[in-house]
mmCIF file with all atom_site columns, C-alpha atoms in Angstrom:
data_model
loop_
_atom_site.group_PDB
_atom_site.id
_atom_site.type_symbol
_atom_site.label_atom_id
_atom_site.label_alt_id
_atom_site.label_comp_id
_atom_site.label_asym_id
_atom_site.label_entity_id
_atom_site.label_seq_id
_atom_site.pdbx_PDB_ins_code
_atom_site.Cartn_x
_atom_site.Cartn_y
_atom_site.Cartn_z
_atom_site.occupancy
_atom_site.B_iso_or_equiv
_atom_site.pdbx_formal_charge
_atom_site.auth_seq_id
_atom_site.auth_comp_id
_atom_site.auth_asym_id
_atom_site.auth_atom_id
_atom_site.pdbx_PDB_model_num
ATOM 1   C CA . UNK A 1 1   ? 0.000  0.000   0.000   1.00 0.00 ? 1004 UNK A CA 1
ATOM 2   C CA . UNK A 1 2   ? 1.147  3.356   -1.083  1.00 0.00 ? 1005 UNK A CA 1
ATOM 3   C CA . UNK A 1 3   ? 0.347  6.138   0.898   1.00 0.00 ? 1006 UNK A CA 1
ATOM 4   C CA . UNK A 1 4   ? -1.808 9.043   -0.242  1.00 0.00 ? 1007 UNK A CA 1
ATOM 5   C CA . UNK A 1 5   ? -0.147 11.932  -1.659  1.00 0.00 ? 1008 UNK A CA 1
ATOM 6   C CA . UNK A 1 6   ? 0.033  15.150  1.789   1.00 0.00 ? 1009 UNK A CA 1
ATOM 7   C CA . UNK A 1 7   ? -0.058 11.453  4.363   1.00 0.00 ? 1010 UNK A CA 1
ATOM 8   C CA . UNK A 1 8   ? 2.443  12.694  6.898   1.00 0.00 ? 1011 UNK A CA 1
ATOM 9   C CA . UNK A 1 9   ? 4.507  9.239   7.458   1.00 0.00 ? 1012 UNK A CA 1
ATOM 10  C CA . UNK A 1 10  ? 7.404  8.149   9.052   1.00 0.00 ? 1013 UNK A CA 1
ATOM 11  C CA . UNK A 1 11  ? 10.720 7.136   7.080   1.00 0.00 ? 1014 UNK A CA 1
ATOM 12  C CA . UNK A 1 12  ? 13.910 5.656   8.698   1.00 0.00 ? 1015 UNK A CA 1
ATOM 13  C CA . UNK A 1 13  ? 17.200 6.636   7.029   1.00 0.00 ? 1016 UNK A CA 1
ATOM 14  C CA . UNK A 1 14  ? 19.467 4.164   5.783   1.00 0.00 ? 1017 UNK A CA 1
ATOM 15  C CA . UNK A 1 15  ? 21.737 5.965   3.777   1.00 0.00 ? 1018 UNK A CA 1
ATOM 16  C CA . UNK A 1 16  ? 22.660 9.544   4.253   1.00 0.00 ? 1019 UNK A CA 1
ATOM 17  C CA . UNK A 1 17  ? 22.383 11.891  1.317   1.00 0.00 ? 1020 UNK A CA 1
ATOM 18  C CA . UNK A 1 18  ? 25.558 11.965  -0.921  1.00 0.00 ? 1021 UNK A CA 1
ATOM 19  C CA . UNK A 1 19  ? 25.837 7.826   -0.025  1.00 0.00 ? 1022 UNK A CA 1
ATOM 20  C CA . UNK A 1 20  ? 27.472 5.867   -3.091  1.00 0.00 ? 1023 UNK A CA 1
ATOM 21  C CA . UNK A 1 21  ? 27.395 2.014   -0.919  1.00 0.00 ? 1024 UNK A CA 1
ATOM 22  C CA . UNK A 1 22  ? 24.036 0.405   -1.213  1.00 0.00 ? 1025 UNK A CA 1
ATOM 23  C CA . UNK A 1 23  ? 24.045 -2.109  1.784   1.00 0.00 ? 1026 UNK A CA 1
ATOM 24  C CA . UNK A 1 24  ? 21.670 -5.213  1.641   1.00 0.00 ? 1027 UNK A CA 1
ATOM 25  C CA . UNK A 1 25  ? 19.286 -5.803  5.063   1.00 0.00 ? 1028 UNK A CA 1
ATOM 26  C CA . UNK A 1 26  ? 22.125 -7.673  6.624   1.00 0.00 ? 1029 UNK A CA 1
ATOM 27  C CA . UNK A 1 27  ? 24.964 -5.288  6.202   1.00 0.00 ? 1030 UNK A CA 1
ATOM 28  C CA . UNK A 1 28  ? 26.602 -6.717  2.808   1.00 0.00 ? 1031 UNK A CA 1
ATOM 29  C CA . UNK A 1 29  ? 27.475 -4.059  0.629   1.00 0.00 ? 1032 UNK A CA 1
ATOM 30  C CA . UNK A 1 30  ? 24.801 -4.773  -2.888  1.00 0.00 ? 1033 UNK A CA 1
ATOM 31  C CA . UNK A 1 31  ? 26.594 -2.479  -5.044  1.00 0.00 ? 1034 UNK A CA 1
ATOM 32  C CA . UNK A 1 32  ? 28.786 0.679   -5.290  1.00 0.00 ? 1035 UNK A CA 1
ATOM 33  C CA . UNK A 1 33  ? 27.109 3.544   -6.807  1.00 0.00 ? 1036 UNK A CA 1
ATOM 34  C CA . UNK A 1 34  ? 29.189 5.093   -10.174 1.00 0.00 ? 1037 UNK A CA 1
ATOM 35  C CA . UNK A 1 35  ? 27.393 8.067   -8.418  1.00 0.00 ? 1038 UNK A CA 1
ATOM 36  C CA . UNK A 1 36  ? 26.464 9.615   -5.031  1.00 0.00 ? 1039 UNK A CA 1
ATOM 37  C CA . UNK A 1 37  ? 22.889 9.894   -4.435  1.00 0.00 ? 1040 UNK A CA 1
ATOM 38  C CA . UNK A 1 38  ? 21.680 13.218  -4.258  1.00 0.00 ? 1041 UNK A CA 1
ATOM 39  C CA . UNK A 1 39  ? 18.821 12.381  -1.847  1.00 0.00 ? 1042 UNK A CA 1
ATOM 40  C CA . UNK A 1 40  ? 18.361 10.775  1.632   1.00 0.00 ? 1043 UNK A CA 1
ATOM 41  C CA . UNK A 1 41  ? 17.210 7.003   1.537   1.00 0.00 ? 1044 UNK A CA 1
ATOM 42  C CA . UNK A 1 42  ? 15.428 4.634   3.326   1.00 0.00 ? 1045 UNK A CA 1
ATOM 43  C CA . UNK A 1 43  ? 12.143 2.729   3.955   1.00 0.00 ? 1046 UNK A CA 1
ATOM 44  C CA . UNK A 1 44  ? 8.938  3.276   5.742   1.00 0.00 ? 1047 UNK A CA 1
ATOM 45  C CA . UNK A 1 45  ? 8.459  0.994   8.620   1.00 0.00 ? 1048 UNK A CA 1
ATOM 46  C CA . UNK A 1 46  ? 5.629  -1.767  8.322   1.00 0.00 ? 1049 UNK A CA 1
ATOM 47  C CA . UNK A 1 47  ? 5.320  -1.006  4.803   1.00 0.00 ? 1050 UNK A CA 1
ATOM 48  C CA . UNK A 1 48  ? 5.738  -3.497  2.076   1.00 0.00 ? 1051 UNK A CA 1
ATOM 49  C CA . UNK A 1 49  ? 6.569  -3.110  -1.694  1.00 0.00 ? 1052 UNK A CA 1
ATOM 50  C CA . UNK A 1 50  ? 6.003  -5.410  -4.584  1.00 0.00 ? 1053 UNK A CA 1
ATOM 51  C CA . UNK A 1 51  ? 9.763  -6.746  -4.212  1.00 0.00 ? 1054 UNK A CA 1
ATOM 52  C CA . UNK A 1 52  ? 8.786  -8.131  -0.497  1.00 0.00 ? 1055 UNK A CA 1
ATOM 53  C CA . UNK A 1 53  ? 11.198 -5.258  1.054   1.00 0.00 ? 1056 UNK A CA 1
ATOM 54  C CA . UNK A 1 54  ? 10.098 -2.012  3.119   1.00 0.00 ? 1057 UNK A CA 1
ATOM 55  C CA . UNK A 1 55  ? 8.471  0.207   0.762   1.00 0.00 ? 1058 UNK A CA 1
ATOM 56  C CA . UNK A 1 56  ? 11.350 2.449   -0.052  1.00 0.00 ? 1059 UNK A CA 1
ATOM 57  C CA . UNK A 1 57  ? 11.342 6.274   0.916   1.00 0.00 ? 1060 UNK A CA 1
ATOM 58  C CA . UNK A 1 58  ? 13.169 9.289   -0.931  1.00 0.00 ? 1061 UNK A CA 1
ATOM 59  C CA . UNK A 1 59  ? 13.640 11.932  1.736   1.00 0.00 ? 1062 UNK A CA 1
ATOM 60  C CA . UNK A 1 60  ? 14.370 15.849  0.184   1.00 0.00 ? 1063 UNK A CA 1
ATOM 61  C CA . UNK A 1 61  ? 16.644 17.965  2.061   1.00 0.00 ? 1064 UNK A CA 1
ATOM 62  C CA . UNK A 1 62  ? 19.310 17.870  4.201   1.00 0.00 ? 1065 UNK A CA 1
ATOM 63  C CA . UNK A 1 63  ? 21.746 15.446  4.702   1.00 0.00 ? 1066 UNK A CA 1
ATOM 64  C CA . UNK A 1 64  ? 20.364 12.820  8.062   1.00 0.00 ? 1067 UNK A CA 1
ATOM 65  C CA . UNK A 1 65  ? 22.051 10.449  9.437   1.00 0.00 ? 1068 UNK A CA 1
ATOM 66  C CA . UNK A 1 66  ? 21.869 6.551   9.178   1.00 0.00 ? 1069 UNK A CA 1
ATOM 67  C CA . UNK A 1 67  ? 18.809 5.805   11.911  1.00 0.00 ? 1070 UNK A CA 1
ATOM 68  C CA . UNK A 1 68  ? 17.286 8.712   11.645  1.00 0.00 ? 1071 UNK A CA 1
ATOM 69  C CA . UNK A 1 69  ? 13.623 8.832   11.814  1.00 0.00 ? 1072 UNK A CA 1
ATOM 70  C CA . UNK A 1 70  ? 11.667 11.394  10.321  1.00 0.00 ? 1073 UNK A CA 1
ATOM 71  C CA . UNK A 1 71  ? 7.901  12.506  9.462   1.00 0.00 ? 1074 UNK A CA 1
ATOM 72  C CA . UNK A 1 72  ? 7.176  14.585  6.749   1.00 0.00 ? 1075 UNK A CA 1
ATOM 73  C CA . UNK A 1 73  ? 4.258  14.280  3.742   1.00 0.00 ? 1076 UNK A CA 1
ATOM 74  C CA . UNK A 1 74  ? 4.155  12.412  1.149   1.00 0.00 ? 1077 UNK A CA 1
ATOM 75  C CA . UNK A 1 75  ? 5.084  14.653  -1.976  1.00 0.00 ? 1078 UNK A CA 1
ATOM 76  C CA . UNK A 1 76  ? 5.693  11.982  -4.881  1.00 0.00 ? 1079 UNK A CA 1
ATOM 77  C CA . UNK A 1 77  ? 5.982  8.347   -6.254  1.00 0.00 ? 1080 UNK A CA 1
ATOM 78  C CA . UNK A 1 78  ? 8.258  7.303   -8.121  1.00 0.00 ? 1081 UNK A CA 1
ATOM 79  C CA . UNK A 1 79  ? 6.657  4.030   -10.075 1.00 0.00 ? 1082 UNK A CA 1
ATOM 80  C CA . UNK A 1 80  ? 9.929  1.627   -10.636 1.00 0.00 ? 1083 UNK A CA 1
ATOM 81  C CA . UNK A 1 81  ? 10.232 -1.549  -11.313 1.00 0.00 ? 1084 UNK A CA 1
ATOM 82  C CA . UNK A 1 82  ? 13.648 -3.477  -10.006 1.00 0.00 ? 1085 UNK A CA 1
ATOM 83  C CA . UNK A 1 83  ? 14.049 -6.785  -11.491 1.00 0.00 ? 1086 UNK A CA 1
ATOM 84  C CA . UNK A 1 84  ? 10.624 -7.491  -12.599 1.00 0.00 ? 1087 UNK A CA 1
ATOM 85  C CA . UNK A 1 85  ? 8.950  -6.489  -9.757  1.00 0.00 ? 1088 UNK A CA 1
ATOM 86  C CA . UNK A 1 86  ? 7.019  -3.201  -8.624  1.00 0.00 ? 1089 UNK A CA 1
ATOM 87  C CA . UNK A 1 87  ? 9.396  -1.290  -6.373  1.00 0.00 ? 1090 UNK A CA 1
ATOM 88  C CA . UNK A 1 88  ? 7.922  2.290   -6.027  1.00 0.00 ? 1091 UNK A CA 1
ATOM 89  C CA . UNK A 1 89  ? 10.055 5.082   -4.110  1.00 0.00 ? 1092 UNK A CA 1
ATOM 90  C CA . UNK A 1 90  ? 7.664  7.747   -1.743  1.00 0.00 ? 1093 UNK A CA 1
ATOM 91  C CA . UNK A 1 91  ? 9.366  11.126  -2.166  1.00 0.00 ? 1094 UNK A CA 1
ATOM 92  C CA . UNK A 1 92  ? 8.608  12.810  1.314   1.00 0.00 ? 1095 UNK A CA 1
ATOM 93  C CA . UNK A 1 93  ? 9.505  16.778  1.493   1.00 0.00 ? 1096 UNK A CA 1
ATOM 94  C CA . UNK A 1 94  ? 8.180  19.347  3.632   1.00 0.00 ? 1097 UNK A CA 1
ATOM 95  C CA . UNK A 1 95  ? 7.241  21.332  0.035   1.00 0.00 ? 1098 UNK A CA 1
ATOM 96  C CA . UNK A 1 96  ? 5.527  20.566  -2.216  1.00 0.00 ? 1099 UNK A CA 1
ATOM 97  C CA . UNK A 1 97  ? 8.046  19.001  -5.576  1.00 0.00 ? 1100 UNK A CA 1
ATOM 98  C CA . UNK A 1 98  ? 9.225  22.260  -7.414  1.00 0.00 ? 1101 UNK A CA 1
ATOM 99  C CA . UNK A 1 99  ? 9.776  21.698  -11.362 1.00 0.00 ? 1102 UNK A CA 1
ATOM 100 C CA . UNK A 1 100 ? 12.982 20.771  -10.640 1.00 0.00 ? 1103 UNK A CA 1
ATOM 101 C CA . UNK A 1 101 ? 12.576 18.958  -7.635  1.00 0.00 ? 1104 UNK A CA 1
ATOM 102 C CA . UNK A 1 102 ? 10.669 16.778  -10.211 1.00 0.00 ? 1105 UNK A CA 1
ATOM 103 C CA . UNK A 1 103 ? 13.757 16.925  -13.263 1.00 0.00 ? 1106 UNK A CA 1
ATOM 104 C CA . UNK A 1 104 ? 16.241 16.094  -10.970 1.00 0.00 ? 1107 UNK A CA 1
ATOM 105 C CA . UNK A 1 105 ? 14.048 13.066  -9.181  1.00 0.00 ? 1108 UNK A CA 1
ATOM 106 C CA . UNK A 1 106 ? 13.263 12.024  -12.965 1.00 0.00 ? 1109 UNK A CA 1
ATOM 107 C CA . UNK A 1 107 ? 17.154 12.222  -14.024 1.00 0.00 ? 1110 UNK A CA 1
ATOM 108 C CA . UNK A 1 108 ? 18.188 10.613  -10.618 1.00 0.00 ? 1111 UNK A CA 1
ATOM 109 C CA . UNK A 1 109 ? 15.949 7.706   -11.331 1.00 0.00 ? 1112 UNK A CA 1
ATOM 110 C CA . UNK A 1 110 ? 16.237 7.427   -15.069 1.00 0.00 ? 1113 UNK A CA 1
ATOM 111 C CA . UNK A 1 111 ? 20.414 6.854   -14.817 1.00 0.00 ? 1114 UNK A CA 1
ATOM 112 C CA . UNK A 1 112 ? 20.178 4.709   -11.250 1.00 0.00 ? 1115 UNK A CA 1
ATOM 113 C CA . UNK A 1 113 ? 17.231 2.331   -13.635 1.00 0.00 ? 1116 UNK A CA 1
ATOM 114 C CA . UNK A 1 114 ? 20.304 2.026   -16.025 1.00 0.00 ? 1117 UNK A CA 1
ATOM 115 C CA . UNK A 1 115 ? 22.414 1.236   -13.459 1.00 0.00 ? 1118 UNK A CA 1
ATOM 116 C CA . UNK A 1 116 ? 20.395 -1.587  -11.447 1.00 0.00 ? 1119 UNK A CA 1
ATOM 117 C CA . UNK A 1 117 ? 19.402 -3.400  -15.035 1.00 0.00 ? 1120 UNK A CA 1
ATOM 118 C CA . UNK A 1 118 ? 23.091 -3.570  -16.075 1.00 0.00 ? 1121 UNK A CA 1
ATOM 119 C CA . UNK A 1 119 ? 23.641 -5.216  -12.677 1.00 0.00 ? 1122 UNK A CA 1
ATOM 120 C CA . UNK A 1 120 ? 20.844 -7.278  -12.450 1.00 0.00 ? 1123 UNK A CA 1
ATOM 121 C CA . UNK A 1 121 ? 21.888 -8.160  -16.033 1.00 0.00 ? 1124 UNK A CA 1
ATOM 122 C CA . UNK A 1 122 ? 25.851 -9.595  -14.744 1.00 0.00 ? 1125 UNK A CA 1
ATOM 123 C CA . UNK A 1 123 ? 23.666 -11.037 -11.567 1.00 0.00 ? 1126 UNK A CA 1
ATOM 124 C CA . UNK A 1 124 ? 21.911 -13.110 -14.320 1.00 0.00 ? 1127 UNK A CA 1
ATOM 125 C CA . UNK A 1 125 ? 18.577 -11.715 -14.363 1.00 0.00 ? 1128 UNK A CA 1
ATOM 126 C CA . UNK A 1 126 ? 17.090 -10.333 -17.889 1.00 0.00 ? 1129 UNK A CA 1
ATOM 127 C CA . UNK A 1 127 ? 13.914 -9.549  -15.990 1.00 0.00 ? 1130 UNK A CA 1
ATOM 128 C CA . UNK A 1 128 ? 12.271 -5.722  -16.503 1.00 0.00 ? 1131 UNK A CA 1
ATOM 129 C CA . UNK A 1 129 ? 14.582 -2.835  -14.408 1.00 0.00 ? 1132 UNK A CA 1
ATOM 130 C CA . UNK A 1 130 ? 13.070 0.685   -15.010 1.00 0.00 ? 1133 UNK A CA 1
ATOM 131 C CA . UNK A 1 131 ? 11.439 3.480   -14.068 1.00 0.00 ? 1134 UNK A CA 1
ATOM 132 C CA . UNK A 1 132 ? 8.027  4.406   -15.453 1.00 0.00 ? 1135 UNK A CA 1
ATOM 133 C CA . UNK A 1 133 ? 7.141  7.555   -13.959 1.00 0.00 ? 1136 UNK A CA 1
ATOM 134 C CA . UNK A 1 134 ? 6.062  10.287  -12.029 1.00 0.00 ? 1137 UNK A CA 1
ATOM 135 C CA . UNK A 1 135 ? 3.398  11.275  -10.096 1.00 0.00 ? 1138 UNK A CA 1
ATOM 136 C CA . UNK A 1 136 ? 2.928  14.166  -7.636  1.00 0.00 ? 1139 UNK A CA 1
ATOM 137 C CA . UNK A 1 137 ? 0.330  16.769  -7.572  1.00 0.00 ? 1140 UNK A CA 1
ATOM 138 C CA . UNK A 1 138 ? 0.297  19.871  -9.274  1.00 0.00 ? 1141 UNK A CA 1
ATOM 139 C CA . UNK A 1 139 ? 2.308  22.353  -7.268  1.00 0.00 ? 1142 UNK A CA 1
ATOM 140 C CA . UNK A 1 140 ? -0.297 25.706  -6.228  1.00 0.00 ? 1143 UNK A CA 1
ATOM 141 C CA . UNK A 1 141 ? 0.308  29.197  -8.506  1.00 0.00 ? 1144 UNK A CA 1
ATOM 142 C CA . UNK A 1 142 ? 2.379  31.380  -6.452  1.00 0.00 ? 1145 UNK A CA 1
ATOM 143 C CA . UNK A 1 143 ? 0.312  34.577  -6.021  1.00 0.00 ? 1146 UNK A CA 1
#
């Protein structure tokens, strides 16, 4: 279950913004990131995506550390899928997205969909890695 676009949730940080070592649940490093990632990222507790892990959470701003637990609204989804299977990322920001909030989630995600197929591809799996889209609300005329 996704939650509803201005749903004030709670998201735990697992990797601080600027991270380039994607850790797996029990500490393995998954992958090094050709990049740092610009945003903070982690999962909301008791949530569950389509892959079987926490639904994943994309949280704007600051840099927080690893644990951190924060509550903001839900200002985004990113729809992905990872390896055949739906993996959608809630954007959480105390805004609502800007225009380029929304480029720079849609570039983010477009090159890091290039990245996880080409590994999922030398992992052996040919199965669907990308990301399909955005959705957020219309930001409100400034007036």
């Amino acid at each position: 279950m996704i939650p509803e676009f201005g749903e004030i949730v709670e998201a735990v940080v697992e990797y601080p913004r600027l991270s380039m070592i994607k850790r797996r649940s029990d500490g393995r490093i998954d992958f090094v990131s050709p990049i740092p990632c610009p945003y903070n990222y982690g999962s909301i507790p008791g949530l569950v995506a389509g892959d079987g892990d926490p639904l994943d959470a994309v949280i704007l701003g600051a840099r927080l550390p690893v644990g951190a637990r924060v509550r903001r609204p839900v200002v985004a989804v990113v729809d992905f899928i990872d390896d055949g299977a739906a993996d959608p990322k809630v954007v959480l920001g105390a805004e609502p997205l800007s225009a380029g909030e929304r480029r720079g989630l849609w570039l983010f995600f477009a090159i890091y969909s290039r990245f996880k197929r080409a590994l999922a591809r030398l992992r052996g799996s040919r199965r669907e890695t990308r990301v399909r889209g955005l959705r957020a609300p219309p930001r409100a005329p400034r007036g």
